[in-house]
Short mmCIF file of C-alpha atoms in Angstrom, two decimals:
data_model
loop_
_atom_site.label_atom_id
_atom_site.label_comp_id
_atom_site.label_asym_id
_atom_site.label_seq_id
_atom_site.Cartn_x
_atom_site.Cartn_y
_atom_site.Cartn_z
CA MET G 1 -2.81 13.41 -34.06
CA ILE G 2 -2.58 11.21 -30.95
CA VAL G 3 -5.25 11.65 -28.30
CA ILE G 4 -4.46 10.46 -24.79
CA LYS G 5 -7.15 10.28 -22.13
CA LEU G 6 -5.87 10.96 -18.63
CA ASN G 7 -7.79 9.84 -15.58
CA ARG G 8 -7.43 11.89 -12.42
CA PHE G 9 -7.25 10.31 -9.01
CA GLU G 10 -10.13 10.99 -6.62
CA VAL G 11 -7.84 12.67 -4.07
CA VAL G 12 -4.55 14.42 -4.76
CA SER G 13 -2.32 13.96 -1.72
CA GLY G 14 1.15 14.66 -3.06
CA LYS G 15 2.28 11.10 -2.51
CA TYR G 16 4.67 9.40 -4.88
CA ILE G 17 2.91 6.48 -6.59
CA GLU G 18 5.17 3.52 -7.27
CA GLU G 19 4.79 0.79 -9.86
CA ILE G 20 4.02 -2.77 -8.81
CA SER G 21 6.03 -4.98 -11.18
CA GLY G 22 4.21 -7.62 -13.20
CA GLN G 23 1.15 -5.52 -14.13
CA SER G 24 0.38 -1.97 -15.22
CA ARG G 25 -3.04 -1.12 -13.79
CA ILE G 26 -2.41 -0.59 -10.07
CA GLY G 27 0.24 1.50 -8.33
CA TYR G 28 0.80 1.98 -4.61
CA SER G 29 2.11 4.44 -2.05
CA MET G 30 2.98 4.37 1.62
CA SER G 31 2.18 7.19 4.01
CA ASP G 32 5.85 7.31 5.11
CA THR G 33 9.18 5.58 4.63
CA THR G 34 9.36 3.60 7.89
CA ASP G 35 10.17 -0.07 7.35
CA PHE G 36 10.19 -3.13 9.60
CA TYR G 37 13.80 -2.59 10.65
CA ASP G 38 13.00 0.97 11.79
CA MET G 39 10.47 -0.36 14.29
CA ILE G 40 13.31 -1.35 16.61
CA GLU G 41 14.26 2.32 16.95
CA TRP G 42 10.64 3.48 17.19
CA SER G 43 10.00 1.05 20.06
CA LYS G 44 12.85 2.68 22.02
CA LYS G 45 11.18 6.07 21.51
CA GLY G 46 7.74 5.01 22.74
CA GLY G 47 6.13 3.69 19.58
CA TYR G 48 5.26 4.54 16.00
CA GLN G 49 2.29 6.59 14.72
CA GLY G 50 1.40 3.94 12.13
CA SER G 51 1.26 3.95 8.34
CA ILE G 52 -1.21 3.51 5.52
CA ILE G 53 -0.79 1.56 2.30
CA SER G 54 -2.79 2.92 -0.66
CA PHE G 55 -3.51 1.31 -4.04
CA TYR G 56 -4.13 3.54 -7.08
CA ASP G 57 -6.13 2.31 -10.07
CA TYR G 58 -4.72 4.04 -13.16
CA ASN G 59 -7.78 3.06 -15.24
CA ASN G 60 -10.57 4.58 -13.17
CA GLY G 61 -8.75 6.99 -10.82
CA LYS G 62 -9.94 5.26 -7.64
CA ILE G 63 -7.80 4.95 -4.54
CA TYR G 64 -8.14 1.94 -2.25
CA GLU G 65 -6.91 1.84 1.35
CA PRO G 66 -7.61 -1.61 2.78
CA PHE G 67 -6.76 -0.61 6.38
CA GLN G 68 -7.09 2.46 8.56
CA LYS G 69 -4.02 3.89 10.22
CA GLN G 70 -3.24 2.19 13.54
CA ARG G 71 -0.51 2.96 16.04
CA ASN G 72 2.50 0.60 15.75
CA VAL G 73 1.24 -0.98 12.50
CA LEU G 74 3.13 -0.69 9.21
CA TYR G 75 3.25 -2.33 5.77
CA GLY G 76 5.79 -3.76 3.39
CA PRO G 77 5.79 -2.92 -0.33
CA PRO G 78 3.38 -5.07 -2.37
CA VAL G 79 4.32 -7.55 -5.06
CA TYR G 80 2.12 -8.90 -7.84
CA LEU G 81 2.05 -12.66 -8.31
CA LYS G 82 -0.57 -15.04 -9.73
CA ASN G 83 -3.21 -12.33 -10.31
CA SER G 84 -2.99 -11.08 -6.71
CA PHE G 85 -1.20 -8.38 -4.76
CA TRP G 86 0.74 -9.62 -1.74
CA PHE G 87 2.07 -7.49 1.12
CA LEU G 88 3.11 -7.76 4.75
CA GLN G 89 1.52 -6.01 7.69
CA GLY G 90 3.62 -5.72 10.84
CA ASP G 91 1.45 -5.25 13.92
CA TYR G 92 3.82 -4.54 16.77
CA ASN G 93 0.94 -4.22 19.25
CA SER G 94 0.23 -7.94 18.90
CA GLY G 95 3.76 -8.99 17.88
CA LYS G 96 2.55 -10.43 14.54
CA ILE G 97 3.54 -10.05 10.91
CA THR G 98 0.75 -11.09 8.54
CA LEU G 99 0.96 -11.80 4.80
CA PHE G 100 -2.10 -10.41 3.01
CA ARG G 101 -3.38 -11.41 -0.41
CA TYR G 102 -5.25 -8.53 -2.03
CA LEU G 103 -7.35 -9.73 -4.95
CA PRO G 104 -7.78 -7.44 -7.96
CA ASP G 105 -11.37 -8.64 -8.42
CA LYS G 106 -12.22 -7.29 -4.98
CA ILE G 107 -10.86 -3.81 -5.66
CA LEU G 108 -11.40 -3.33 -9.39
#
């Protein structure tokens, strides 16, 4: 008989959790499907409500959201490289795109 222990996430939100290639412990989700290219259209319509990037720890069921939702701010999908998660944040209020390094030691 094989026994598998399943951890449940702290909050069930109905979001699709995607794999981050290169590791198997952390997944991620975005609050919507808007990407950087879509911001051109959103700016013509008066702005964008903002998005949230969430990281899901499959081992302990915790969910990490490094930033609160902000108007006209969105995120690119993360990649895993050299023991860190990397992702872009586009802040169209300030006209900046920032590359963030999210360290597993800080969230795990």
